[in-house]
């Protein structure tokens, strides 16, 4: 069995690794650069950027099966209409957007070593504020996954999303979850790979927000990389 680690990205300007004990089996000692790695949980937390800006992070599974943490990046908001949830899919979200309030989009994606997006969870939030309260708010979630041409590949097995408040709130905490399973050319049994994405958004009465993301991988592969961010 290869190394099992837990990594946390906890800063807007840097990423900090919180690694548990590393166990190395004889198989890894005989092969210092294994291709298939054990499961891992990755966590990233970001403050929401200013309007028109984006903030994002990335963690890559390195050749020794240990996550390699990249720096947090900031820049102009990107054009991601095909991969990010839209803001007009529920009455509450549409109402908040119509009120010319605040908007926030988030992404939580897993890519393979060939830069193919395997699985992704996306959120879109809108909220309006007045008199120190969140008057109306809502967050929607969408999921995307990669299929193989012969009706195989990744599949969505479960998804949930909820807001803890929608009107007249001190703050709003939203969360979305999606679980994906794989059965295809790399594993015909369907028992090896499983990606579970979690996204959390906090919307506040002063118009600020924060984004937190988690992904749990049953197994990984060298070169897989997790990308997350909000704008």
mmCIF file of C-alpha atoms in Angstrom:
data_model
loop_
_atom_site.group_PDB
_atom_site.id
_atom_site.type_symbol
_atom_site.label_atom_id
_atom_site.label_comp_id
_atom_site.label_asym_id
_atom_site.label_seq_id
_atom_site.Cartn_x
_atom_site.Cartn_y
_atom_site.Cartn_z
ATOM 1 C CA UNK A 1 0.000 0.000 0.000
ATOM 2 C CA UNK A 2 1.282 3.470 -0.833
ATOM 3 C CA UNK A 3 1.180 6.618 1.279
ATOM 4 C CA UNK A 4 -2.105 7.964 2.622
ATOM 5 C CA UNK A 5 -2.055 11.662 3.361
ATOM 6 C CA UNK A 6 -4.309 14.525 4.346
ATOM 7 C CA UNK A 7 -3.579 17.975 2.966
ATOM 8 C CA UNK A 8 -5.167 21.345 3.807
ATOM 9 C CA UNK A 9 -4.937 24.592 1.852
ATOM 10 C CA UNK A 10 -5.818 27.258 4.389
ATOM 11 C CA UNK A 11 -4.532 30.642 3.259
ATOM 12 C CA UNK A 12 -5.388 33.174 0.585
ATOM 13 C CA UNK A 13 -1.714 33.718 -0.198
ATOM 14 C CA UNK A 14 -0.140 30.356 0.529
ATOM 15 C CA UNK A 15 -0.976 26.681 0.941
ATOM 16 C CA UNK A 16 -0.062 24.773 4.063
ATOM 17 C CA UNK A 17 0.248 20.982 4.115
ATOM 18 C CA UNK A 18 -1.031 19.225 7.190
ATOM 19 C CA UNK A 19 0.216 15.729 6.632
ATOM 20 C CA UNK A 20 -0.563 12.776 8.791
ATOM 21 C CA UNK A 21 1.804 9.895 9.367
ATOM 22 C CA UNK A 22 3.202 8.429 6.195
ATOM 23 C CA UNK A 23 3.317 4.658 5.876
ATOM 24 C CA UNK A 24 5.382 3.033 3.150
ATOM 25 C CA UNK A 25 5.018 -0.613 2.215
ATOM 26 C CA UNK A 26 7.591 -2.950 0.686
ATOM 27 C CA UNK A 27 5.986 -2.588 -2.748
ATOM 28 C CA UNK A 28 6.677 1.138 -2.725
ATOM 29 C CA UNK A 29 10.258 0.652 -1.528
ATOM 30 C CA UNK A 30 10.951 -1.525 -4.544
ATOM 31 C CA UNK A 31 9.279 1.031 -6.842
ATOM 32 C CA UNK A 32 10.110 4.608 -5.763
ATOM 33 C CA UNK A 33 7.750 6.165 -8.314
ATOM 34 C CA UNK A 34 4.539 4.124 -8.359
ATOM 35 C CA UNK A 35 1.851 5.215 -10.789
ATOM 36 C CA UNK A 36 -1.228 4.322 -8.745
ATOM 37 C CA UNK A 37 -1.604 5.856 -5.291
ATOM 38 C CA UNK A 38 -3.814 5.350 -2.265
ATOM 39 C CA UNK A 39 -6.693 7.614 -1.349
ATOM 40 C CA UNK A 40 -6.349 11.181 -0.162
ATOM 41 C CA UNK A 41 -8.499 14.037 1.122
ATOM 42 C CA UNK A 42 -7.647 17.551 -0.059
ATOM 43 C CA UNK A 43 -9.017 20.786 1.404
ATOM 44 C CA UNK A 44 -8.847 24.359 0.138
ATOM 45 C CA UNK A 45 -10.258 27.562 1.627
ATOM 46 C CA UNK A 46 -10.337 30.924 -0.158
ATOM 47 C CA UNK A 47 -11.732 34.381 0.564
ATOM 48 C CA UNK A 48 -14.051 35.574 -2.185
ATOM 49 C CA UNK A 49 -12.267 38.038 -4.485
ATOM 50 C CA UNK A 50 -13.436 41.511 -5.419
ATOM 51 C CA UNK A 51 -16.079 41.741 -8.188
ATOM 52 C CA UNK A 52 -14.558 40.921 -11.557
ATOM 53 C CA UNK A 53 -11.667 39.029 -9.958
ATOM 54 C CA UNK A 54 -10.973 35.329 -9.386
ATOM 55 C CA UNK A 55 -8.923 33.385 -6.841
ATOM 56 C CA UNK A 56 -7.932 29.754 -7.315
ATOM 57 C CA UNK A 57 -5.650 26.985 -6.105
ATOM 58 C CA UNK A 58 -4.274 23.694 -7.394
ATOM 59 C CA UNK A 59 -2.800 20.543 -5.842
ATOM 60 C CA UNK A 60 -1.109 17.853 -7.938
ATOM 61 C CA UNK A 61 -0.346 14.229 -7.026
ATOM 62 C CA UNK A 62 3.427 14.016 -7.431
ATOM 63 C CA UNK A 63 5.578 11.098 -8.632
ATOM 64 C CA UNK A 64 6.054 9.899 -5.042
ATOM 65 C CA UNK A 65 2.259 9.920 -4.485
ATOM 66 C CA UNK A 66 2.519 12.958 -2.220
ATOM 67 C CA UNK A 67 0.382 16.027 -3.012
ATOM 68 C CA UNK A 68 2.337 18.952 -4.425
ATOM 69 C CA UNK A 69 0.794 22.230 -3.339
ATOM 70 C CA UNK A 70 0.785 25.170 -5.704
ATOM 71 C CA UNK A 71 0.427 28.820 -4.795
ATOM 72 C CA UNK A 72 -2.947 30.542 -4.699
ATOM 73 C CA UNK A 73 -3.507 32.554 -7.866
ATOM 74 C CA UNK A 74 -5.404 35.804 -8.313
ATOM 75 C CA UNK A 75 -6.476 37.550 -11.492
ATOM 76 C CA UNK A 76 -9.402 38.667 -13.627
ATOM 77 C CA UNK A 77 -12.509 36.486 -13.564
ATOM 78 C CA UNK A 78 -12.459 33.912 -16.345
ATOM 79 C CA UNK A 79 -15.152 33.053 -18.862
ATOM 80 C CA UNK A 80 -16.429 29.682 -17.601
ATOM 81 C CA UNK A 81 -20.067 29.483 -18.817
ATOM 82 C CA UNK A 82 -19.926 25.816 -19.826
ATOM 83 C CA UNK A 83 -18.457 24.606 -16.550
ATOM 84 C CA UNK A 84 -19.883 26.855 -13.843
ATOM 85 C CA UNK A 85 -23.441 26.813 -12.546
ATOM 86 C CA UNK A 86 -25.630 29.622 -13.821
ATOM 87 C CA UNK A 87 -27.470 31.938 -11.438
ATOM 88 C CA UNK A 88 -30.997 31.692 -12.775
ATOM 89 C CA UNK A 89 -32.102 28.178 -11.922
ATOM 90 C CA UNK A 90 -34.108 28.774 -8.770
ATOM 91 C CA UNK A 91 -36.599 31.417 -7.706
ATOM 92 C CA UNK A 92 -34.538 32.526 -4.708
ATOM 93 C CA UNK A 93 -31.333 32.881 -6.699
ATOM 94 C CA UNK A 94 -33.050 34.736 -9.525
ATOM 95 C CA UNK A 95 -34.706 37.115 -7.085
ATOM 96 C CA UNK A 96 -31.387 37.911 -5.444
ATOM 97 C CA UNK A 97 -29.718 38.570 -8.784
ATOM 98 C CA UNK A 98 -32.602 40.804 -9.899
ATOM 99 C CA UNK A 99 -32.153 42.853 -6.746
ATOM 100 C CA UNK A 100 -28.691 43.848 -8.040
ATOM 101 C CA UNK A 101 -27.036 42.117 -5.118
ATOM 102 C CA UNK A 102 -23.788 40.199 -4.882
ATOM 103 C CA UNK A 103 -22.851 37.175 -6.965
ATOM 104 C CA UNK A 104 -20.254 34.443 -6.541
ATOM 105 C CA UNK A 105 -19.358 31.377 -8.597
ATOM 106 C CA UNK A 106 -17.221 28.472 -7.440
ATOM 107 C CA UNK A 107 -15.586 25.413 -9.017
ATOM 108 C CA UNK A 108 -14.184 22.192 -7.569
ATOM 109 C CA UNK A 109 -12.643 19.964 -10.269
ATOM 110 C CA UNK A 110 -10.472 16.858 -10.560
ATOM 111 C CA UNK A 111 -8.260 16.410 -13.632
ATOM 112 C CA UNK A 112 -6.228 13.404 -14.732
ATOM 113 C CA UNK A 113 -2.581 13.406 -15.820
ATOM 114 C CA UNK A 114 -3.617 14.162 -19.432
ATOM 115 C CA UNK A 115 -5.434 17.335 -18.378
ATOM 116 C CA UNK A 116 -8.863 15.773 -18.891
ATOM 117 C CA UNK A 117 -11.429 16.889 -16.363
ATOM 118 C CA UNK A 118 -12.819 13.749 -14.745
ATOM 119 C CA UNK A 119 -15.344 15.164 -12.275
ATOM 120 C CA UNK A 120 -16.506 18.612 -11.190
ATOM 121 C CA UNK A 121 -18.882 20.349 -8.794
ATOM 122 C CA UNK A 122 -19.931 23.960 -9.457
ATOM 123 C CA UNK A 123 -21.883 26.504 -7.438
ATOM 124 C CA UNK A 124 -23.465 29.881 -8.184
ATOM 125 C CA UNK A 125 -24.590 32.164 -5.362
ATOM 126 C CA UNK A 126 -26.491 35.462 -5.332
ATOM 127 C CA UNK A 127 -27.494 37.508 -2.328
ATOM 128 C CA UNK A 128 -28.884 40.944 -1.508
ATOM 129 C CA UNK A 129 -28.243 42.908 1.679
ATOM 130 C CA UNK A 130 -29.932 45.758 3.573
ATOM 131 C CA UNK A 131 -29.775 47.133 7.128
ATOM 132 C CA UNK A 132 -27.118 44.675 8.213
ATOM 133 C CA UNK A 133 -29.045 41.605 7.031
ATOM 134 C CA UNK A 134 -29.010 39.257 4.062
ATOM 135 C CA UNK A 135 -32.473 39.942 2.690
ATOM 136 C CA UNK A 136 -32.544 37.288 -0.058
ATOM 137 C CA UNK A 137 -30.053 34.604 -1.003
ATOM 138 C CA UNK A 138 -29.676 31.341 -2.853
ATOM 139 C CA UNK A 139 -27.025 28.966 -4.153
ATOM 140 C CA UNK A 140 -27.419 26.445 -6.938
ATOM 141 C CA UNK A 141 -25.152 23.498 -7.696
ATOM 142 C CA UNK A 142 -24.390 21.612 -10.904
ATOM 143 C CA UNK A 143 -22.143 18.638 -11.629
ATOM 144 C CA UNK A 144 -20.204 17.463 -14.668
ATOM 145 C CA UNK A 145 -18.249 14.275 -15.353
ATOM 146 C CA UNK A 146 -16.321 12.647 -18.177
ATOM 147 C CA UNK A 147 -17.750 9.747 -20.147
ATOM 148 C CA UNK A 148 -15.886 7.386 -22.465
ATOM 149 C CA UNK A 149 -17.132 6.781 -26.049
ATOM 150 C CA UNK A 150 -18.253 3.205 -25.335
ATOM 151 C CA UNK A 151 -20.807 4.218 -22.661
ATOM 152 C CA UNK A 152 -18.358 3.915 -19.792
ATOM 153 C CA UNK A 153 -16.322 6.256 -17.624
ATOM 154 C CA UNK A 154 -17.379 8.439 -14.719
ATOM 155 C CA UNK A 155 -20.958 8.579 -13.404
ATOM 156 C CA UNK A 156 -22.729 10.753 -10.852
ATOM 157 C CA UNK A 157 -23.974 8.483 -8.056
ATOM 158 C CA UNK A 158 -25.378 11.055 -5.614
ATOM 159 C CA UNK A 159 -25.683 14.797 -5.077
ATOM 160 C CA UNK A 160 -27.150 17.111 -2.437
ATOM 161 C CA UNK A 161 -27.293 20.873 -1.897
ATOM 162 C CA UNK A 162 -28.833 23.119 0.743
ATOM 163 C CA UNK A 163 -28.867 26.653 2.204
ATOM 164 C CA UNK A 164 -29.342 27.143 5.931
ATOM 165 C CA UNK A 165 -31.281 30.397 5.343
ATOM 166 C CA UNK A 166 -32.840 32.132 2.330
ATOM 167 C CA UNK A 167 -34.520 35.358 3.553
ATOM 168 C CA UNK A 168 -33.791 37.852 6.352
ATOM 169 C CA UNK A 169 -30.587 36.143 7.506
ATOM 170 C CA UNK A 170 -27.644 37.263 9.598
ATOM 171 C CA UNK A 171 -25.540 35.173 7.182
ATOM 172 C CA UNK A 172 -26.119 32.296 4.791
ATOM 173 C CA UNK A 173 -24.173 29.031 4.766
ATOM 174 C CA UNK A 174 -24.587 26.899 1.676
ATOM 175 C CA UNK A 175 -23.160 23.481 0.943
ATOM 176 C CA UNK A 176 -23.155 21.112 -2.007
ATOM 177 C CA UNK A 177 -21.898 17.544 -2.330
ATOM 178 C CA UNK A 178 -21.435 15.187 -5.264
ATOM 179 C CA UNK A 179 -20.155 11.624 -5.435
ATOM 180 C CA UNK A 180 -18.817 10.111 -8.661
ATOM 181 C CA UNK A 181 -17.878 6.518 -9.473
ATOM 182 C CA UNK A 182 -15.749 5.202 -12.331
ATOM 183 C CA UNK A 183 -16.078 2.050 -14.407
ATOM 184 C CA UNK A 184 -14.286 1.877 -17.720
ATOM 185 C CA UNK A 185 -11.042 1.137 -19.505
ATOM 186 C CA UNK A 186 -8.841 1.893 -16.478
ATOM 187 C CA UNK A 187 -10.972 -0.206 -14.109
ATOM 188 C CA UNK A 188 -13.685 -2.479 -15.541
ATOM 189 C CA UNK A 189 -14.775 -3.570 -12.045
ATOM 190 C CA UNK A 190 -15.938 -0.133 -10.899
ATOM 191 C CA UNK A 191 -14.466 -0.740 -7.444
ATOM 192 C CA UNK A 192 -11.212 1.228 -7.592
ATOM 193 C CA UNK A 193 -11.920 4.918 -8.250
ATOM 194 C CA UNK A 194 -14.426 7.172 -6.504
ATOM 195 C CA UNK A 195 -14.297 10.988 -6.276
ATOM 196 C CA UNK A 196 -16.433 12.846 -3.727
ATOM 197 C CA UNK A 197 -16.566 16.650 -4.004
ATOM 198 C CA UNK A 198 -17.746 19.063 -1.285
ATOM 199 C CA UNK A 199 -18.232 22.825 -1.683
ATOM 200 C CA UNK A 200 -19.149 25.288 1.081
ATOM 201 C CA UNK A 201 -19.991 28.979 0.679
ATOM 202 C CA UNK A 202 -20.650 31.581 3.371
ATOM 203 C CA UNK A 203 -22.486 34.757 2.352
ATOM 204 C CA UNK A 204 -22.496 37.680 4.773
ATOM 205 C CA UNK A 205 -24.543 40.821 5.331
ATOM 206 C CA UNK A 206 -21.595 43.122 4.576
ATOM 207 C CA UNK A 207 -21.342 41.669 1.057
ATOM 208 C CA UNK A 208 -18.256 39.551 1.672
ATOM 209 C CA UNK A 209 -18.077 35.788 1.216
ATOM 210 C CA UNK A 210 -15.754 32.820 1.600
ATOM 211 C CA UNK A 211 -15.366 29.534 -0.274
ATOM 212 C CA UNK A 212 -14.199 26.193 1.081
ATOM 213 C CA UNK A 213 -13.688 23.023 -0.931
ATOM 214 C CA UNK A 214 -12.921 19.374 -0.200
ATOM 215 C CA UNK A 215 -12.373 16.352 -2.398
ATOM 216 C CA UNK A 216 -12.021 12.752 -1.252
ATOM 217 C CA UNK A 217 -10.385 10.289 -3.635
ATOM 218 C CA UNK A 218 -10.611 6.543 -3.068
ATOM 219 C CA UNK A 219 -7.480 6.076 -5.181
ATOM 220 C CA UNK A 220 -5.358 8.502 -7.147
ATOM 221 C CA UNK A 221 -2.858 8.403 -9.971
ATOM 222 C CA UNK A 222 0.404 10.269 -10.432
ATOM 223 C CA UNK A 223 -0.308 13.525 -12.254
ATOM 224 C CA UNK A 224 -3.909 13.893 -11.109
ATOM 225 C CA UNK A 225 -4.553 17.478 -10.096
ATOM 226 C CA UNK A 226 -7.313 19.177 -8.140
ATOM 227 C CA UNK A 227 -8.365 22.690 -9.147
ATOM 228 C CA UNK A 228 -10.672 24.886 -7.097
ATOM 229 C CA UNK A 229 -11.594 28.540 -6.932
ATOM 230 C CA UNK A 230 -14.237 31.234 -6.869
ATOM 231 C CA UNK A 231 -15.000 34.447 -8.699
#
